[in-house]
């Protein structure tokens, strides 16, 4: 018979996302109501390998609701890709008397969590990545806040772009995913969106600029380029600098890590609180090998091997809509 879960650990891994702190807080508060101790692992998988643990209680997680980032710290730890790193991590957890682990993070982090589960250590993930590329999850923690941040910046750029009749090329985050770029493009009325999923050539970009309507009262042209697009933002700027279009000159803005910071918005706060609650309950019920989050319109547990499959949220119909709205 399995022994009851008395002590669990939580870590945040990979790119931080607004809402991770709320997920940590929810883990602590939910676990405490079941009489379960919670240990925080500092610095993601790096801290797991080093045994860098800290006890968490209600006081430690007070006043973190409004803070972006992660109070536990995060890392991208190559040693955790190796068997030795994983085994060291499990040995540290067992030595500390921990019965189960919650991993808050995106694709790479959940691959690591899957390995821990396969090595026999009870592990449950919480879907959290601004890239929104975890398969079957509608929205992961951080996406909504990151999108709103990007949108605010795009609206500001539109003001200056209109004033100078300029083209702006804006790079948004998304290593392998064009989700942020596509959704921000649709929401801001961008003229063109370049994603890794639907690559666009330099010739196509030039043609779109050249044929942009000239009868607009404040002509400008905004091109959003996802970080992972094969045609890079800087190349796009070079390619359109001297195009004979209804605007003159082009400027580059890279929003970068700005999108990862900031106070989490209400959607991310509730998403984080509820996904983490589900993860704790799953561990207490003796489950392992799942990711908790919003999937299929409800809070669900999705097997790790499904969650880390390549995702296809940027669809042809979204591309079509963005072109219609941006024309
Ligand atoms: O995974 C989220 C993300 O923000 C990606 O969009 C981006 O490519 C990457 O992290 C950047 O990683 P780092 O913080 O290691 O530079």
mmCIF file of C-alpha atoms and ligand atoms in Angstrom:
data_model
loop_
_atom_site.group_PDB
_atom_site.id
_atom_site.type_symbol
_atom_site.label_atom_id
_atom_site.label_comp_id
_atom_site.label_asym_id
_atom_site.label_seq_id
_atom_site.Cartn_x
_atom_site.Cartn_y
_atom_site.Cartn_z
ATOM 1 C CA UNK A 1 0.000 0.000 0.000
ATOM 2 C CA UNK A 2 1.252 3.497 -0.879
ATOM 3 C CA UNK A 3 2.026 5.699 2.092
ATOM 4 C CA UNK A 4 -0.097 8.855 2.390
ATOM 5 C CA UNK A 5 1.418 12.045 0.986
ATOM 6 C CA UNK A 6 2.686 14.130 3.899
ATOM 7 C CA UNK A 7 5.194 16.402 2.240
ATOM 8 C CA UNK A 8 5.434 17.857 -1.257
ATOM 9 C CA UNK A 9 7.850 20.141 -3.099
ATOM 10 C CA UNK A 10 7.245 22.788 -5.724
ATOM 11 C CA UNK A 11 9.568 24.300 -8.315
ATOM 12 C CA UNK A 12 9.313 26.800 -11.146
ATOM 13 C CA UNK A 13 11.348 26.120 -14.262
ATOM 14 C CA UNK A 14 12.248 27.628 -17.636
ATOM 15 C CA UNK A 15 10.968 31.052 -18.662
ATOM 16 C CA UNK A 16 9.201 32.756 -15.764
ATOM 17 C CA UNK A 17 5.609 33.798 -16.407
ATOM 18 C CA UNK A 18 3.302 36.278 -14.659
ATOM 19 C CA UNK A 19 1.159 34.180 -12.327
ATOM 20 C CA UNK A 20 3.821 31.679 -11.244
ATOM 21 C CA UNK A 21 3.858 33.235 -7.767
ATOM 22 C CA UNK A 22 0.117 32.759 -7.449
ATOM 23 C CA UNK A 23 0.528 29.116 -8.409
ATOM 24 C CA UNK A 24 3.191 28.693 -5.687
ATOM 25 C CA UNK A 25 0.911 30.411 -3.162
ATOM 26 C CA UNK A 26 -1.994 28.182 -4.142
ATOM 27 C CA UNK A 27 0.149 25.045 -3.777
ATOM 28 C CA UNK A 28 1.149 26.097 -0.258
ATOM 29 C CA UNK A 29 -2.326 27.114 0.887
ATOM 30 C CA UNK A 30 -4.146 24.101 -0.584
ATOM 31 C CA UNK A 31 -1.558 21.633 0.720
ATOM 32 C CA UNK A 32 -1.697 23.162 4.216
ATOM 33 C CA UNK A 33 -5.456 22.622 4.424
ATOM 34 C CA UNK A 34 -4.704 18.904 3.993
ATOM 35 C CA UNK A 35 -1.974 18.979 6.634
ATOM 36 C CA UNK A 36 0.722 18.536 3.985
ATOM 37 C CA UNK A 37 4.101 20.314 4.298
ATOM 38 C CA UNK A 38 5.466 22.212 1.302
ATOM 39 C CA UNK A 39 9.106 22.703 0.380
ATOM 40 C CA UNK A 40 10.180 25.207 -2.256
ATOM 41 C CA UNK A 41 13.020 24.274 -4.603
ATOM 42 C CA UNK A 42 15.076 27.362 -5.399
ATOM 43 C CA UNK A 43 16.270 27.957 -8.952
ATOM 44 C CA UNK A 44 14.278 25.273 -10.795
ATOM 45 C CA UNK A 45 16.020 22.034 -11.802
ATOM 46 C CA UNK A 46 19.406 23.557 -10.943
ATOM 47 C CA UNK A 47 18.248 23.828 -7.323
ATOM 48 C CA UNK A 48 16.808 20.325 -7.442
ATOM 49 C CA UNK A 49 20.207 18.911 -8.417
ATOM 50 C CA UNK A 50 21.938 20.993 -5.727
ATOM 51 C CA UNK A 51 19.327 20.232 -3.043
ATOM 52 C CA UNK A 52 18.630 23.948 -2.614
ATOM 53 C CA UNK A 53 15.373 23.617 -0.666
ATOM 54 C CA UNK A 54 13.447 26.005 1.567
ATOM 55 C CA UNK A 55 10.349 25.344 3.685
ATOM 56 C CA UNK A 56 7.280 27.298 2.557
ATOM 57 C CA UNK A 57 4.406 28.392 4.762
ATOM 58 C CA UNK A 58 1.582 30.911 4.540
ATOM 59 C CA UNK A 59 3.806 33.730 5.739
ATOM 60 C CA UNK A 60 6.470 33.047 3.109
ATOM 61 C CA UNK A 61 3.910 33.296 0.310
ATOM 62 C CA UNK A 62 2.110 36.371 1.590
ATOM 63 C CA UNK A 63 2.408 39.549 -0.490
ATOM 64 C CA UNK A 64 3.429 37.781 -3.700
ATOM 65 C CA UNK A 65 0.060 37.886 -5.458
ATOM 66 C CA UNK A 66 0.836 41.084 -7.355
ATOM 67 C CA UNK A 67 4.409 40.205 -8.262
ATOM 68 C CA UNK A 68 5.494 38.904 -11.660
ATOM 69 C CA UNK A 69 8.439 36.516 -11.951
ATOM 70 C CA UNK A 70 8.849 33.674 -9.490
ATOM 71 C CA UNK A 71 9.797 34.001 -5.821
ATOM 72 C CA UNK A 72 11.546 30.615 -6.067
ATOM 73 C CA UNK A 73 13.719 31.589 -9.016
ATOM 74 C CA UNK A 74 14.092 29.591 -12.210
ATOM 75 C CA UNK A 75 16.727 28.175 -14.541
ATOM 76 C CA UNK A 76 17.319 26.346 -17.768
ATOM 77 C CA UNK A 77 19.578 23.554 -16.525
ATOM 78 C CA UNK A 78 21.318 21.405 -19.158
ATOM 79 C CA UNK A 79 22.505 18.915 -16.481
ATOM 80 C CA UNK A 80 18.875 17.970 -15.939
ATOM 81 C CA UNK A 81 18.754 16.565 -19.469
ATOM 82 C CA UNK A 82 21.163 13.870 -18.303
ATOM 83 C CA UNK A 83 20.228 10.829 -16.249
ATOM 84 C CA UNK A 84 22.713 11.691 -13.505
ATOM 85 C CA UNK A 85 21.079 15.085 -12.938
ATOM 86 C CA UNK A 86 17.621 13.551 -12.649
ATOM 87 C CA UNK A 87 18.799 10.866 -10.253
ATOM 88 C CA UNK A 88 20.601 13.454 -8.081
ATOM 89 C CA UNK A 89 17.368 15.462 -7.992
ATOM 90 C CA UNK A 90 15.309 12.459 -6.908
ATOM 91 C CA UNK A 91 17.898 11.494 -4.273
ATOM 92 C CA UNK A 92 17.698 15.017 -2.808
ATOM 93 C CA UNK A 93 13.895 14.882 -2.693
ATOM 94 C CA UNK A 94 13.900 11.472 -1.022
ATOM 95 C CA UNK A 95 16.544 12.534 1.496
ATOM 96 C CA UNK A 96 14.317 15.479 2.452
ATOM 97 C CA UNK A 97 11.351 13.116 2.984
ATOM 98 C CA UNK A 98 9.365 14.581 0.096
ATOM 99 C CA UNK A 99 6.616 12.394 -1.377
ATOM 100 C CA UNK A 100 5.767 14.297 -4.556
ATOM 101 C CA UNK A 101 6.837 17.230 -6.737
ATOM 102 C CA UNK A 102 4.918 19.954 -8.561
ATOM 103 C CA UNK A 103 6.667 21.468 -11.590
ATOM 104 C CA UNK A 104 5.336 24.831 -12.759
ATOM 105 C CA UNK A 105 6.575 25.555 -16.265
ATOM 106 C CA UNK A 106 6.343 25.067 -20.014
ATOM 107 C CA UNK A 107 7.407 22.495 -22.552
ATOM 108 C CA UNK A 108 11.017 21.814 -21.520
ATOM 109 C CA UNK A 109 10.091 21.873 -17.842
ATOM 110 C CA UNK A 110 7.302 19.363 -18.348
ATOM 111 C CA UNK A 111 9.659 17.078 -20.293
ATOM 112 C CA UNK A 112 11.846 17.080 -17.177
ATOM 113 C CA UNK A 113 8.805 16.382 -15.001
ATOM 114 C CA UNK A 114 7.870 13.477 -17.270
ATOM 115 C CA UNK A 115 11.313 11.915 -16.746
ATOM 116 C CA UNK A 116 11.002 12.197 -12.970
ATOM 117 C CA UNK A 117 7.640 10.431 -13.165
ATOM 118 C CA UNK A 118 9.141 7.717 -15.393
ATOM 119 C CA UNK A 119 11.973 7.244 -12.901
ATOM 120 C CA UNK A 120 9.320 6.540 -10.269
ATOM 121 C CA UNK A 121 9.084 9.883 -8.464
ATOM 122 C CA UNK A 122 5.473 11.179 -8.236
ATOM 123 C CA UNK A 123 5.373 14.392 -10.257
ATOM 124 C CA UNK A 124 2.570 16.632 -11.491
ATOM 125 C CA UNK A 125 3.049 19.661 -13.756
ATOM 126 C CA UNK A 126 1.252 22.998 -13.888
ATOM 127 C CA UNK A 127 0.962 24.526 -17.381
ATOM 128 C CA UNK A 128 2.842 27.818 -17.365
ATOM 129 C CA UNK A 129 4.532 29.486 -20.331
ATOM 130 C CA UNK A 130 3.957 32.760 -22.141
ATOM 131 C CA UNK A 131 4.594 30.877 -25.418
ATOM 132 C CA UNK A 132 1.301 28.974 -24.940
ATOM 133 C CA UNK A 133 2.748 25.953 -26.707
ATOM 134 C CA UNK A 134 1.672 23.178 -24.333
ATOM 135 C CA UNK A 135 -0.462 20.813 -26.359
ATOM 136 C CA UNK A 136 -4.228 20.736 -25.628
ATOM 137 C CA UNK A 137 -4.025 23.629 -23.143
ATOM 138 C CA UNK A 138 -6.086 26.604 -24.314
ATOM 139 C CA UNK A 139 -4.155 29.053 -22.166
ATOM 140 C CA UNK A 140 -1.118 28.535 -19.966
ATOM 141 C CA UNK A 141 -0.243 30.733 -16.996
ATOM 142 C CA UNK A 142 1.299 34.030 -18.145
ATOM 143 C CA UNK A 143 -0.067 34.160 -21.675
ATOM 144 C CA UNK A 144 -2.876 36.627 -21.046
ATOM 145 C CA UNK A 145 -0.700 39.076 -19.105
ATOM 146 C CA UNK A 146 2.108 38.846 -21.686
ATOM 147 C CA UNK A 147 -0.398 39.472 -24.477
ATOM 148 C CA UNK A 148 -1.836 42.507 -22.723
ATOM 149 C CA UNK A 149 1.673 43.893 -22.190
ATOM 150 C CA UNK A 150 2.475 43.403 -25.870
ATOM 151 C CA UNK A 151 -0.821 44.987 -26.856
ATOM 152 C CA UNK A 152 -0.221 48.093 -24.777
ATOM 153 C CA UNK A 153 3.201 48.541 -26.398
ATOM 154 C CA UNK A 154 1.769 47.977 -29.892
ATOM 155 C CA UNK A 155 -0.930 50.596 -29.303
ATOM 156 C CA UNK A 156 1.770 53.061 -28.249
ATOM 157 C CA UNK A 157 3.856 52.292 -31.319
ATOM 158 C CA UNK A 158 0.831 52.883 -33.500
ATOM 159 C CA UNK A 159 0.654 56.494 -32.194
ATOM 160 C CA UNK A 160 4.212 57.300 -33.219
ATOM 161 C CA UNK A 161 4.024 55.244 -36.419
ATOM 162 C CA UNK A 162 0.978 57.265 -37.523
ATOM 163 C CA UNK A 163 2.602 60.574 -36.613
ATOM 164 C CA UNK A 164 5.609 59.867 -38.833
ATOM 165 C CA UNK A 165 3.918 57.678 -41.446
ATOM 166 C CA UNK A 166 6.426 55.004 -40.642
ATOM 167 C CA UNK A 167 6.617 51.260 -40.837
ATOM 168 C CA UNK A 168 7.380 49.492 -37.577
ATOM 169 C CA UNK A 169 8.686 45.968 -37.300
ATOM 170 C CA UNK A 170 8.010 44.585 -33.824
ATOM 171 C CA UNK A 171 9.559 41.373 -32.574
ATOM 172 C CA UNK A 172 7.500 39.484 -29.987
ATOM 173 C CA UNK A 173 8.614 36.471 -27.951
ATOM 174 C CA UNK A 174 7.948 32.913 -29.001
ATOM 175 C CA UNK A 175 10.880 30.636 -29.661
ATOM 176 C CA UNK A 176 8.952 27.986 -31.570
ATOM 177 C CA UNK A 177 5.495 29.427 -31.304
ATOM 178 C CA UNK A 178 3.788 32.295 -33.104
ATOM 179 C CA UNK A 179 0.840 32.386 -30.696
ATOM 180 C CA UNK A 180 1.755 35.662 -28.961
ATOM 181 C CA UNK A 181 2.570 37.317 -32.277
ATOM 182 C CA UNK A 182 -0.620 36.149 -33.967
ATOM 183 C CA UNK A 183 -2.989 37.059 -31.134
ATOM 184 C CA UNK A 184 -1.320 40.410 -30.508
ATOM 185 C CA UNK A 185 -1.481 41.041 -34.256
ATOM 186 C CA UNK A 186 -5.207 40.354 -34.437
ATOM 187 C CA UNK A 187 -5.896 42.378 -31.283
ATOM 188 C CA UNK A 188 -3.859 45.386 -32.419
ATOM 189 C CA UNK A 189 -4.820 45.357 -36.102
ATOM 190 C CA UNK A 190 -1.235 44.766 -37.258
ATOM 191 C CA UNK A 191 -0.814 44.750 -41.025
ATOM 192 C CA UNK A 192 1.256 41.580 -41.239
ATOM 193 C CA UNK A 193 2.222 38.824 -38.784
ATOM 194 C CA UNK A 194 5.173 36.491 -39.336
ATOM 195 C CA UNK A 195 5.174 33.229 -37.390
ATOM 196 C CA UNK A 196 7.318 30.083 -37.353
ATOM 197 C CA UNK A 197 4.211 28.056 -38.238
ATOM 198 C CA UNK A 198 3.432 30.021 -41.442
ATOM 199 C CA UNK A 199 6.703 31.452 -42.766
ATOM 200 C CA UNK A 200 6.547 34.495 -45.043
ATOM 201 C CA UNK A 201 9.273 35.389 -47.560
ATOM 202 C CA UNK A 202 11.006 38.754 -47.888
ATOM 203 C CA UNK A 203 9.375 39.203 -51.302
ATOM 204 C CA UNK A 204 5.932 38.719 -49.792
ATOM 205 C CA UNK A 205 6.667 41.282 -47.081
ATOM 206 C CA UNK A 206 7.887 43.812 -49.647
ATOM 207 C CA UNK A 207 4.824 43.222 -51.813
ATOM 208 C CA UNK A 208 2.475 43.699 -48.837
ATOM 209 C CA UNK A 209 4.154 47.030 -48.013
ATOM 210 C CA UNK A 210 4.170 48.208 -51.628
ATOM 211 C CA UNK A 211 0.488 47.484 -52.134
ATOM 212 C CA UNK A 212 -0.716 48.819 -48.745
ATOM 213 C CA UNK A 213 -3.642 51.241 -49.170
ATOM 214 C CA UNK A 214 -2.511 54.842 -49.781
ATOM 215 C CA UNK A 215 -5.785 56.522 -48.938
ATOM 216 C CA UNK A 216 -5.541 56.094 -45.164
ATOM 217 C CA UNK A 217 -5.526 59.358 -43.211
ATOM 218 C CA UNK A 218 -2.505 58.371 -41.133
ATOM 219 C CA UNK A 219 -0.611 55.774 -43.091
ATOM 220 C CA UNK A 220 1.625 53.458 -41.140
ATOM 221 C CA UNK A 221 2.452 49.812 -41.404
ATOM 222 C CA UNK A 222 3.000 47.482 -38.452
ATOM 223 C CA UNK A 223 4.610 44.106 -38.983
ATOM 224 C CA UNK A 224 4.800 41.721 -36.043
ATOM 225 C CA UNK A 225 7.516 39.104 -36.212
ATOM 226 C CA UNK A 226 7.552 36.176 -33.801
ATOM 227 C CA UNK A 227 11.019 35.525 -32.413
ATOM 228 C CA UNK A 228 10.996 32.057 -34.029
ATOM 229 C CA UNK A 229 10.022 33.221 -37.508
ATOM 230 C CA UNK A 230 12.618 32.043 -40.085
ATOM 231 C CA UNK A 231 12.670 35.573 -41.570
ATOM 232 C CA UNK A 232 14.046 37.671 -38.711
ATOM 233 C CA UNK A 233 12.744 41.075 -37.649
ATOM 234 C CA UNK A 234 16.020 42.842 -38.505
ATOM 235 C CA UNK A 235 15.977 41.341 -42.012
ATOM 236 C CA UNK A 236 12.414 42.547 -42.474
ATOM 237 C CA UNK A 237 13.447 46.106 -41.540
ATOM 238 C CA UNK A 238 16.339 46.030 -44.022
ATOM 239 C CA UNK A 239 14.086 44.637 -46.727
ATOM 240 C CA UNK A 240 11.408 47.323 -46.468
ATOM 241 C CA UNK A 241 13.492 50.390 -45.620
ATOM 242 C CA UNK A 242 13.363 51.793 -49.131
ATOM 243 C CA UNK A 243 10.169 50.242 -50.437
ATOM 244 C CA UNK A 244 7.914 52.591 -52.354
ATOM 245 C CA UNK A 245 4.922 52.274 -50.033
ATOM 246 C CA UNK A 246 2.490 54.674 -48.389
ATOM 247 C CA UNK A 247 4.899 55.206 -45.500
ATOM 248 C CA UNK A 248 8.523 56.229 -45.309
ATOM 249 C CA UNK A 249 11.272 54.466 -43.409
ATOM 250 C CA UNK A 250 11.088 51.544 -41.035
ATOM 251 C CA UNK A 251 12.076 51.118 -37.400
ATOM 252 C CA UNK A 252 12.702 48.014 -35.308
ATOM 253 C CA UNK A 253 11.329 47.418 -31.809
ATOM 254 C CA UNK A 254 12.180 44.236 -29.923
ATOM 255 C CA UNK A 255 9.845 43.831 -26.941
ATOM 256 C CA UNK A 256 11.812 40.874 -25.593
ATOM 257 C CA UNK A 257 11.687 39.982 -21.913
ATOM 258 C CA UNK A 258 9.427 42.951 -21.094
ATOM 259 C CA UNK A 259 6.602 40.567 -22.034
ATOM 260 C CA UNK A 260 7.523 38.190 -19.224
ATOM 261 C CA UNK A 261 7.343 40.715 -16.388
ATOM 262 C CA UNK A 262 4.649 42.685 -14.635
ATOM 263 C CA UNK A 263 1.691 42.209 -12.348
ATOM 264 C CA UNK A 264 -0.375 39.202 -13.410
ATOM 265 C CA UNK A 265 -3.852 40.071 -14.674
ATOM 266 C CA UNK A 266 -7.021 38.500 -13.329
ATOM 267 C CA UNK A 267 -7.171 35.688 -15.886
ATOM 268 C CA UNK A 268 -3.660 34.523 -15.029
ATOM 269 C CA UNK A 269 -4.314 34.854 -11.312
ATOM 270 C CA UNK A 270 -7.353 32.609 -11.353
ATOM 271 C CA UNK A 271 -5.787 30.231 -13.880
ATOM 272 C CA UNK A 272 -2.718 29.856 -11.644
ATOM 273 C CA UNK A 273 -4.718 29.427 -8.444
ATOM 274 C CA UNK A 274 -7.003 26.787 -9.943
ATOM 275 C CA UNK A 275 -4.368 24.851 -11.919
ATOM 276 C CA UNK A 276 -2.146 24.615 -8.832
ATOM 277 C CA UNK A 277 -5.061 23.458 -6.683
ATOM 278 C CA UNK A 278 -5.750 20.683 -9.186
ATOM 279 C CA UNK A 279 -2.080 19.691 -9.184
ATOM 280 C CA UNK A 280 -1.974 19.394 -5.386
ATOM 281 C CA UNK A 281 -5.170 17.347 -5.307
ATOM 282 C CA UNK A 282 -3.770 15.031 -7.978
ATOM 283 C CA UNK A 283 -0.609 14.376 -5.964
ATOM 284 C CA UNK A 284 -2.643 13.746 -2.814
ATOM 285 C CA UNK A 285 -4.771 11.240 -4.728
ATOM 286 C CA UNK A 286 -1.596 9.360 -5.664
ATOM 287 C CA UNK A 287 -1.546 10.499 -9.301
ATOM 288 C CA UNK A 288 1.634 11.213 -11.247
ATOM 289 C CA UNK A 289 2.649 11.930 -14.853
ATOM 290 C CA UNK A 290 0.126 14.663 -15.646
ATOM 291 C CA UNK A 291 0.030 18.398 -16.317
ATOM 292 C CA UNK A 292 -2.758 20.429 -14.686
ATOM 293 C CA UNK A 293 -4.443 23.364 -16.399
ATOM 294 C CA UNK A 294 -7.174 24.622 -18.665
ATOM 295 C CA UNK A 295 -7.658 22.024 -21.381
ATOM 296 C CA UNK A 296 -10.814 21.174 -23.307
ATOM 297 C CA UNK A 297 -12.704 24.066 -21.717
ATOM 298 C CA UNK A 298 -12.185 22.795 -18.171
ATOM 299 C CA UNK A 299 -9.524 22.313 -15.541
ATOM 300 C CA UNK A 300 -8.060 18.964 -16.458
ATOM 301 C CA UNK A 301 -5.086 16.684 -16.001
ATOM 302 C CA UNK A 302 -3.352 15.921 -19.305
ATOM 303 C CA UNK A 303 -0.708 13.161 -19.527
ATOM 304 C CA UNK A 304 2.808 14.578 -19.830
ATOM 305 C CA UNK A 305 3.461 12.788 -23.112
ATOM 306 C CA UNK A 306 0.436 14.529 -24.640
ATOM 307 C CA UNK A 307 1.154 17.985 -23.177
ATOM 308 C CA UNK A 308 4.684 18.115 -24.645
ATOM 309 C CA UNK A 309 3.671 17.146 -28.182
ATOM 310 C CA UNK A 310 4.109 19.805 -30.872
ATOM 311 C CA UNK A 311 1.268 22.283 -30.654
ATOM 312 C CA UNK A 312 -0.754 23.872 -33.449
ATOM 313 C CA UNK A 313 -2.594 26.875 -32.025
ATOM 314 C CA UNK A 314 -1.625 29.166 -34.901
ATOM 315 C CA UNK A 315 -3.960 27.875 -37.595
ATOM 316 C CA UNK A 316 -4.513 28.767 -41.221
ATOM 317 C CA UNK A 317 -7.844 30.408 -40.342
ATOM 318 C CA UNK A 318 -6.113 32.726 -37.840
ATOM 319 C CA UNK A 319 -3.563 33.684 -40.492
ATOM 320 C CA UNK A 320 -6.411 34.408 -42.924
ATOM 321 C CA UNK A 321 -8.254 36.548 -40.371
ATOM 322 C CA UNK A 322 -5.137 38.514 -39.451
ATOM 323 C CA UNK A 323 -4.548 39.284 -43.150
ATOM 324 C CA UNK A 324 -8.143 40.436 -43.642
ATOM 325 C CA UNK A 325 -8.062 42.640 -40.554
ATOM 326 C CA UNK A 326 -4.621 44.027 -41.326
ATOM 327 C CA UNK A 327 -5.254 44.868 -44.994
HETATM 328 O O1 LIG B 1 9.774 30.194 -22.983
HETATM 329 C C1 LIG B 1 9.385 31.509 -22.920
HETATM 330 C C2 LIG B 1 10.386 32.415 -23.597
HETATM 331 O O2 LIG B 1 10.096 33.715 -23.176
HETATM 332 C C3 LIG B 1 10.430 32.322 -25.114
HETATM 333 O O3 LIG B 1 9.412 33.047 -25.748
HETATM 334 C C4 LIG B 1 11.797 32.870 -25.407
HETATM 335 O O4 LIG B 1 12.284 32.392 -26.637
HETATM 336 C C5 LIG B 1 12.606 32.343 -24.274
HETATM 337 O O5 LIG B 1 11.713 32.136 -23.211
HETATM 338 C C6 LIG B 1 13.732 33.231 -23.829
HETATM 339 O O6 LIG B 1 14.471 32.547 -22.882
HETATM 340 P P1 LIG B 1 15.558 33.190 -21.937
HETATM 341 O O7 LIG B 1 14.838 33.872 -20.821
HETATM 342 O O8 LIG B 1 16.350 32.039 -21.479
HETATM 343 O O9 LIG B 1 16.315 34.185 -22.753
#
